Coordinates of C-alpha atoms in Angstrom, one line a residue:
M1 CA 82.9 90.1 148.3
A2 CA 86.5 90.8 148.1
P3 CA 88.0 94.3 149.4
T4 CA 88.7 96.8 147.2
T5 CA 92.6 98.0 147.2
R6 CA 93.4 101.5 148.4
P7 CA 93.6 104.1 145.6
G8 CA 97.7 103.7 144.2
S9 CA 98.4 100.7 146.6
P10 CA 99.9 97.6 145.2
R11 CA 97.7 94.6 144.7
P12 CA 97.4 92.1 147.5
D13 CA 98.8 88.8 147.1
T14 CA 96.6 85.9 146.8
S15 CA 99.4 83.3 145.4
D16 CA 99.0 80.9 148.5
T17 CA 95.1 81.3 149.3
G18 CA 93.2 83.2 146.8
S19 CA 92.8 86.2 149.5
P20 CA 94.7 88.9 150.4
R21 CA 97.8 88.0 152.7
H22 CA 98.5 89.8 155.4
D23 CA 101.7 92.0 155.2
A24 CA 105.0 92.0 157.5
R25 CA 102.8 94.8 159.6
S26 CA 99.8 92.6 160.7
A27 CA 100.0 91.0 164.1
S28 CA 101.0 87.3 165.0
P29 CA 98.1 85.1 164.5
A30 CA 98.0 85.2 168.3
E31 CA 97.1 88.5 168.5
P32 CA 95.4 89.6 165.3
R33 CA 95.8 93.4 164.2
R34 CA 92.8 95.5 165.6
V35 CA 90.5 96.3 162.6
Q36 CA 88.4 99.7 162.3
I37 CA 85.3 100.1 159.9
F38 CA 84.5 103.4 159.1
Q39 CA 81.0 103.9 157.3
V40 CA 80.4 106.7 154.9
S41 CA 77.6 107.4 152.6
T42 CA 78.6 111.3 151.9
L43 CA 81.8 113.2 151.0
Y44 CA 81.0 115.6 153.5
G45 CA 81.0 112.8 155.9
A46 CA 84.2 111.1 154.7
A47 CA 85.6 114.7 155.4
T48 CA 84.9 114.5 158.8
V49 CA 86.2 111.1 159.3
A50 CA 89.4 112.1 157.4
A51 CA 89.8 115.2 159.9
A52 CA 88.8 112.9 162.8
L53 CA 91.9 110.5 161.8
D54 CA 94.5 113.1 160.9
A55 CA 94.0 114.9 164.3
G56 CA 94.9 111.1 166.1
L57 CA 91.4 110.9 167.2
F58 CA 91.7 107.2 166.3
G59 CA 95.0 106.4 167.1
A60 CA 98.3 106.6 165.1
P61 CA 98.3 105.6 161.6
G62 CA 99.4 101.7 161.6
E63 CA 98.0 100.7 164.8
A64 CA 94.8 99.3 163.0
R65 CA 93.9 98.1 159.7
R66 CA 91.5 100.9 158.7
L67 CA 88.3 99.8 155.9
L68 CA 86.5 102.7 154.5
L69 CA 82.6 101.0 153.9
V70 CA 81.0 103.2 151.5
S71 CA 77.4 103.0 151.1
N72 CA 75.1 104.7 148.5
N73 CA 71.1 105.1 151.2
A74 CA 69.8 106.7 148.1
E75 CA 66.0 105.8 147.4
I76 CA 67.4 104.3 144.3
P77 CA 71.0 103.9 144.6
E78 CA 71.6 103.1 140.7
T79 CA 70.6 106.4 139.8
A80 CA 72.0 108.5 142.4
V81 CA 75.8 110.2 142.4
R82 CA 78.1 107.8 143.8
L83 CA 80.3 108.9 146.4
E84 CA 83.5 107.0 144.6
T85 CA 83.0 110.1 141.5
M86 CA 82.7 112.7 144.0
T87 CA 85.6 115.4 143.2
G88 CA 88.1 115.0 146.4
Y89 CA 87.2 111.5 146.9
E90 CA 90.1 109.6 146.0
R91 CA 92.5 111.7 148.5
I92 CA 90.1 110.9 151.4
A93 CA 90.4 107.2 150.2
T94 CA 94.2 106.8 150.7
R95 CA 93.9 107.4 154.4
F96 CA 92.3 103.8 154.6
D97 CA 93.8 100.2 153.9
E98 CA 90.8 99.2 151.6
V99 CA 87.6 100.4 150.4
L100 CA 84.5 98.2 151.0
D101 CA 81.1 98.7 149.0
W102 CA 78.4 97.9 151.5
N103 CA 75.4 98.0 148.7
E104 CA 77.7 95.3 146.9
T105 CA 77.8 93.2 149.9
I106 CA 74.1 93.0 151.1
R107 CA 73.0 92.9 147.4
P108 CA 69.9 92.6 146.6
H109 CA 68.9 94.2 149.7
H110 CA 68.9 98.4 150.2
P111 CA 71.2 99.6 152.8
G112 CA 68.9 102.0 154.1
T113 CA 66.2 99.4 154.9
W114 CA 67.9 96.1 155.7
S115 CA 69.1 94.6 159.3
P116 CA 69.5 91.0 159.9
R117 CA 67.2 89.4 162.2
P118 CA 69.1 88.9 165.7
E119 CA 69.4 85.0 165.3
E120 CA 71.0 85.9 161.8
A121 CA 73.7 88.1 162.9
P122 CA 76.4 85.4 164.0
L123 CA 76.1 83.7 160.3
W124 CA 76.5 87.6 158.5
Q125 CA 79.3 87.8 160.9
R126 CA 81.3 85.1 159.7
V127 CA 80.2 85.8 156.1
L128 CA 82.0 89.1 156.4
R129 CA 84.4 88.4 158.4
T130 CA 85.5 86.0 155.6
A131 CA 84.5 88.7 152.9
W132 CA 86.5 90.9 154.0
D133 CA 89.4 89.0 155.3
L134 CA 89.2 90.0 159.1
A135 CA 89.8 86.4 160.6
A136 CA 89.6 87.0 164.2
A137 CA 90.6 90.4 164.8
P138 CA 88.6 92.6 167.3
V139 CA 86.8 94.9 165.3
E140 CA 86.0 98.8 166.1
L141 CA 83.1 100.3 164.4
V142 CA 83.0 104.4 163.4
V143 CA 79.3 104.8 162.0
E144 CA 76.8 107.8 161.1
S145 CA 73.3 107.7 162.3
I146 CA 73.7 104.7 164.7
Q147 CA 70.0 104.6 164.9
V148 CA 69.0 104.0 161.7
N149 CA 70.5 101.2 158.7
P150 CA 73.0 100.6 157.7
A151 CA 74.7 101.6 160.8
R152 CA 72.5 99.6 163.2
A153 CA 72.7 96.5 161.1
L154 CA 76.9 96.9 161.6
A155 CA 76.1 96.8 164.9
T156 CA 73.9 94.1 165.1
V157 CA 76.4 92.1 162.6
F158 CA 79.2 92.8 165.0
A159 CA 77.6 92.1 168.1
E160 CA 80.6 92.8 170.3
S161 CA 82.2 95.9 169.1
P162 CA 82.4 99.0 170.5
V163 CA 80.8 101.8 168.6
H164 CA 81.7 105.3 167.4
V165 CA 79.1 107.9 166.1
Y166 CA 80.4 110.6 164.1
A167 CA 77.8 113.4 163.5
D168 CA 78.0 115.2 160.0
G169 CA 75.7 117.9 160.2
L170 CA 73.5 120.0 162.5
M171 CA 71.0 117.2 163.5
S172 CA 73.4 116.4 166.4
Y173 CA 72.4 119.1 168.6
G174 CA 68.9 117.2 168.8
P175 CA 67.6 113.7 170.4
T176 CA 68.6 110.7 169.0
R177 CA 65.7 109.7 166.2
D178 CA 64.7 106.2 167.5
E179 CA 65.3 104.4 170.8
L180 CA 68.4 102.0 170.6
S181 CA 68.3 98.5 171.7
H182 CA 70.7 98.3 175.3
S183 CA 72.7 95.4 173.2
I184 CA 73.7 98.6 171.1
A185 CA 73.5 101.7 173.5
C186 CA 75.9 99.9 176.1
R187 CA 78.7 99.8 173.1
L188 CA 78.4 103.6 172.6
R189 CA 81.6 105.3 173.1
R190 CA 81.3 108.9 171.6
V191 CA 79.9 111.1 169.3
L192 CA 82.6 112.8 167.3
H193 CA 81.2 116.1 165.7
L194 CA 82.3 119.4 164.2
D195 CA 82.2 122.6 165.7
L196 CA 79.4 124.2 163.6
V197 CA 77.9 126.0 166.4
P198 CA 80.7 127.2 168.9
G199 CA 79.4 126.9 172.2
L200 CA 76.3 124.4 171.7
V201 CA 76.7 120.8 173.0
P202 CA 74.9 118.0 170.9
L203 CA 71.9 116.6 172.6
L204 CA 72.1 113.1 170.6
L205 CA 72.8 110.1 172.5
T206 CA 73.1 111.9 176.1
E207 CA 70.2 109.9 177.2
Y208 CA 73.0 106.6 176.8
G209 CA 75.6 108.8 178.8
V210 CA 77.1 109.1 175.9
G211 CA 80.0 111.8 175.7
A212 CA 80.5 114.5 172.7
E213 CA 84.1 115.4 171.4
L214 CA 85.0 117.6 168.9
V215 CA 87.0 117.2 165.7
P216 CA 89.1 120.0 165.6
D217 CA 88.6 122.9 163.3
D218 CA 92.0 123.0 161.8
A219 CA 91.9 119.5 160.9
F220 CA 88.8 119.6 159.3
R221 CA 90.0 122.7 157.0
A222 CA 92.7 121.3 156.1
V223 CA 90.5 118.5 154.6
L224 CA 88.2 120.6 153.1
R225 CA 91.7 122.6 151.4
E226 CA 92.6 119.2 150.2
I227 CA 89.3 118.3 148.3
A228 CA 89.6 121.9 147.0
A229 CA 92.8 121.5 145.3
A230 CA 91.7 117.6 143.9
S231 CA 89.0 119.6 141.9
E232 CA 92.0 121.5 140.3
D233 CA 92.9 118.1 138.1
S234 CA 89.4 116.7 138.2
A235 CA 86.9 116.6 135.2
E236 CA 84.4 118.9 136.7
N237 CA 87.3 121.3 137.2
A238 CA 86.6 122.9 133.6
A239 CA 82.6 124.1 135.1
L240 CA 84.3 125.0 138.9
T241 CA 86.2 127.4 136.7
A242 CA 83.8 129.0 134.3
A243 CA 81.4 129.4 137.5
V244 CA 84.4 131.2 139.1
A245 CA 85.3 133.2 136.2
T246 CA 81.8 134.7 136.4
A247 CA 83.3 136.5 139.2
P248 CA 80.0 135.1 141.3
T249 CA 79.5 137.1 144.8
A250 CA 76.9 134.9 146.3
L251 CA 76.2 131.2 146.2
L252 CA 72.6 129.4 146.4
L253 CA 72.1 126.1 148.0
G254 CA 69.4 123.8 146.6
Q255 CA 68.2 120.9 148.8
Y256 CA 65.2 119.0 146.9
L257 CA 63.3 119.3 149.7
A258 CA 60.4 117.7 146.9
A259 CA 62.5 114.4 147.9
L260 CA 61.8 114.4 151.7
G261 CA 58.1 115.3 151.1
I262 CA 58.0 118.4 152.9
L263 CA 57.5 120.7 149.9
T264 CA 56.0 120.2 146.4
A265 CA 58.0 120.4 143.2
E266 CA 56.7 123.7 142.1
E267 CA 57.0 124.6 145.6
E268 CA 60.8 124.2 145.9
E269 CA 61.0 125.8 142.5
D270 CA 59.5 128.9 144.2
L271 CA 61.6 128.8 147.1
H272 CA 65.1 128.7 144.4
V273 CA 63.4 131.9 142.5
R274 CA 62.9 133.7 146.1
M275 CA 66.5 133.2 146.6
V276 CA 67.4 134.7 142.9
R277 CA 65.4 137.6 143.7
G278 CA 66.6 138.0 147.2
A279 CA 70.4 138.1 146.2
A280 CA 69.9 140.2 143.1
R281 CA 67.6 142.8 145.5
A282 CA 70.8 142.9 148.3
G283 CA 72.9 143.7 144.7
H284 CA 74.7 140.9 144.0
R285 CA 74.7 140.8 139.8
S286 CA 76.8 137.4 139.3
I287 CA 74.9 134.1 141.5
V288 CA 75.6 130.8 141.5
F289 CA 73.3 128.3 141.9
K290 CA 74.2 124.5 143.6
P291 CA 71.6 122.2 143.0
H292 CA 71.1 119.2 145.4
P293 CA 72.7 116.1 143.5
T294 CA 69.5 114.3 143.1
A295 CA 67.4 117.6 142.0
P296 CA 65.8 117.5 138.5
A297 CA 67.5 119.2 135.5
S298 CA 64.2 120.9 134.8
Q299 CA 64.4 122.8 138.3
T300 CA 67.1 125.3 137.2
A301 CA 64.5 126.7 134.2
A302 CA 62.7 128.7 136.2
L303 CA 65.8 130.3 137.8
H304 CA 67.2 131.2 134.6
E305 CA 63.8 133.2 133.7
E306 CA 64.2 135.0 137.2
A307 CA 67.4 135.9 136.8
D308 CA 67.2 137.5 133.3
R309 CA 64.2 139.5 134.8
A310 CA 66.3 140.8 137.3
G311 CA 69.4 141.2 135.0
V312 CA 72.0 139.1 136.7
T313 CA 74.2 136.3 135.9
L314 CA 73.5 132.8 136.8
T315 CA 75.5 130.2 136.7
V316 CA 74.5 126.4 137.7
L317 CA 76.9 124.4 139.4
D318 CA 75.6 121.0 138.9
G319 CA 78.6 118.4 138.9
P320 CA 79.8 115.8 142.1
L321 CA 81.2 118.8 143.9
L322 CA 81.3 119.8 147.8
A323 CA 79.8 123.0 148.1
E324 CA 82.9 124.0 150.4
T325 CA 85.2 123.3 147.1
F326 CA 83.3 126.4 145.7
Y327 CA 84.1 128.2 148.9
A328 CA 87.5 127.6 148.4
R329 CA 88.0 128.5 145.1
C330 CA 85.8 131.7 144.9
R331 CA 85.6 133.1 148.3
P332 CA 81.5 134.4 147.8
R333 CA 80.3 137.3 149.8
L334 CA 77.2 135.4 150.4
V335 CA 75.8 132.1 150.9
V336 CA 71.7 131.4 150.7
G337 CA 70.1 128.3 151.8
C338 CA 67.1 127.2 153.3
F339 CA 68.7 125.0 156.5
S340 CA 71.6 123.3 154.8
T341 CA 74.7 122.6 156.6
A342 CA 76.7 123.7 153.9
M343 CA 75.6 127.7 155.0
I344 CA 77.2 126.9 158.4
T345 CA 80.2 125.5 157.3
A346 CA 80.6 128.9 154.6
A347 CA 80.6 130.7 157.9
V348 CA 82.3 128.9 160.2
Y349 CA 85.2 127.6 158.0
F350 CA 85.2 130.4 155.8
G351 CA 84.0 133.5 157.3
V352 CA 80.9 134.0 154.6
P353 CA 78.1 135.9 155.7
I354 CA 75.1 133.3 155.2
A355 CA 71.2 134.3 154.7
R356 CA 68.1 132.1 154.6
V357 CA 65.3 131.5 152.7
G358 CA 61.8 129.9 153.4
T359 CA 63.2 128.2 156.4
G360 CA 59.7 129.2 158.3
T361 CA 57.6 128.2 155.8
V362 CA 59.6 124.4 155.8
L363 CA 59.3 124.5 159.7
A364 CA 55.9 125.1 159.7
R365 CA 54.9 122.6 157.3
L366 CA 57.4 119.6 158.8
T367 CA 55.5 116.7 160.1
P368 CA 55.7 114.4 162.1
Y369 CA 56.8 116.9 165.2
E370 CA 59.4 114.3 165.7
N371 CA 61.1 114.7 162.5
S372 CA 65.0 115.6 162.7
N373 CA 65.4 118.2 160.3
R374 CA 63.2 120.0 162.6
V375 CA 66.8 120.7 164.6
P376 CA 68.8 121.9 162.1
L377 CA 65.8 123.9 161.0
T378 CA 64.9 125.7 164.4
I379 CA 69.0 126.7 164.7
V380 CA 69.1 128.2 161.3
D381 CA 65.8 129.9 161.7
H382 CA 67.2 131.1 165.4
L383 CA 70.9 132.3 164.0
V384 CA 70.7 133.4 160.4
T385 CA 69.5 136.3 158.8
D386 CA 66.5 136.1 156.4
L387 CA 67.6 137.0 153.3
E388 CA 64.0 138.6 152.5
S389 CA 63.7 140.8 155.7
G390 CA 66.2 143.6 154.1
T391 CA 68.8 143.3 157.1
E392 CA 72.5 142.7 156.1
P393 CA 73.7 139.2 156.4
T394 CA 76.4 138.3 158.9
V395 CA 78.5 135.7 159.9
P396 CA 76.4 134.3 163.1
D397 CA 79.0 134.5 166.1
G398 CA 78.2 131.2 167.9
A399 CA 75.6 130.0 170.2
P400 CA 73.6 132.8 171.9
A401 CA 72.5 132.4 175.1
S402 CA 68.8 131.8 173.8
L403 CA 69.7 128.9 171.7
A404 CA 70.4 126.2 174.1
P405 CA 67.1 126.8 176.3
L406 CA 65.4 127.0 172.8
L407 CA 66.9 123.5 171.4
R408 CA 66.2 121.6 174.9
A409 CA 62.6 122.6 174.7
V410 CA 62.5 121.4 170.8
G411 CA 64.1 118.5 171.9
Y412 CA 61.8 117.7 174.9
C413 CA 59.1 118.2 172.6
M414 CA 60.5 116.1 170.0
R415 CA 61.2 112.9 172.0
P416 CA 59.8 113.5 176.0
A417 CA 60.0 110.2 176.6
T418 CA 63.9 109.6 176.2
H419 CA 64.2 113.0 177.7
P420 CA 61.9 113.4 180.5
G421 CA 64.6 115.5 182.8
L422 CA 64.1 118.3 180.5
R423 CA 60.4 118.6 180.8
P424 CA 61.0 121.5 183.9
E425 CA 63.1 123.6 181.7
A426 CA 60.9 122.9 178.5
V427 CA 57.9 124.5 180.6
R428 CA 59.7 127.4 181.7
Y429 CA 60.7 128.1 178.2
V430 CA 57.0 127.6 176.7
A431 CA 55.7 129.5 179.6
G432 CA 58.0 132.2 179.0
H433 CA 57.7 132.4 175.1
P434 CA 54.0 132.3 174.3
G435 CA 52.9 131.7 170.6
E436 CA 56.4 131.0 169.6
P437 CA 56.0 128.9 166.2
H438 CA 58.7 126.3 167.1
F439 CA 55.6 124.9 169.6
P440 CA 52.6 124.1 168.1
S441 CA 49.3 124.3 170.3
E442 CA 48.8 121.0 169.3
R443 CA 51.7 119.3 170.5
L444 CA 51.6 121.7 173.8
A445 CA 48.4 120.1 174.6
E446 CA 49.9 116.8 173.6
L447 CA 52.4 117.2 176.0
A448 CA 50.5 118.7 178.4
L449 CA 52.4 122.1 178.4
P450 CA 51.8 126.0 178.9
L451 CA 49.2 127.2 175.9
P452 CA 49.5 130.5 175.0
A453 CA 46.7 132.6 176.2
R454 CA 43.6 133.5 173.5
T455 CA 43.6 136.9 172.9

């Protein structure tokens, strides 16, 4: 697969060899220029990477050749919203020398399932070095979710490359989902993460001695402003402008939990109806609903019916826009969700009060216990006001002292073999919080942890 040139950059010179010629900035053949490959699958993740670059966390511009490797990990990629079509993507892409498409590279394999066999890895590295014009240059990998593909596949192919992991959500505060091979674990350098819960330190990859490094808030805010500015010239601007014109004071976030098998389609529809009802009861007369990009259009019919009954204006904003674009263009007074990272972003980066709906139900329904969604659910359940409780929504003020012990106990119960050193803390926490819903009796019994007293 041939590289895609950076938007607005000149076409590569292929007159002599048929492949892109290194420019004058390239290192000599004896000292090939270092290459950094940044793998992304979401615009939020790409924005995180862009902020890290802008903050100098990967060196100065020009020190390395930077490649943006885009992957579409949806179950059926052909029917999902492509990252390249998202508003603001073009501005993010200008930070890179070239853009590559992982799906095209490994077609017909699926990026979420394909990884080369160990004996095939050297051959695949030769293929990719040729296709991406890497020659013999040293390669650094910057990936999301190293425990799964495509990040794991890349780390297998480039078996000698250092690996930096970036976290684009709340899952970084929980344990590593799967055990990593020693050949990958020994090359991990750091976990880059946003300060979504100030005062809370990620547990991700700590079992391998990997430290965490913050992506500066100011750098991330600047990238979000850049994406919002791009929306003013986008095809979706009319829809966004129309939504803003209704003077909405609340934004509701859909997550399409039915796709994860956590709720049925009917239960998820009811969850969104409860969001509309709760926002209306809290006094919001104009509401915007931002569905998940993969949610079916039919899912919003019941919301309009509920809005009509409640006497409120409901606008559905279903274009390829980050929710953060809406925050920047129209500062709402409330953002409601179940456990979306976009809720926390609203509070931390825009100072918008947030509220949750249905979090406890989803938490109780989640299986298996080690499901990585348990961590964002636990954080939101602990930090965020329940919209249906009648309590005034607020902006959470960082991590309360009670959150870290809870998450460490949950982390142990999720991955006890990975974090045996957390057992004493988990024992103390569970004993001191009998009957807490985060710790089902079945799981406590499996791990020989204190069970709540019978009444």
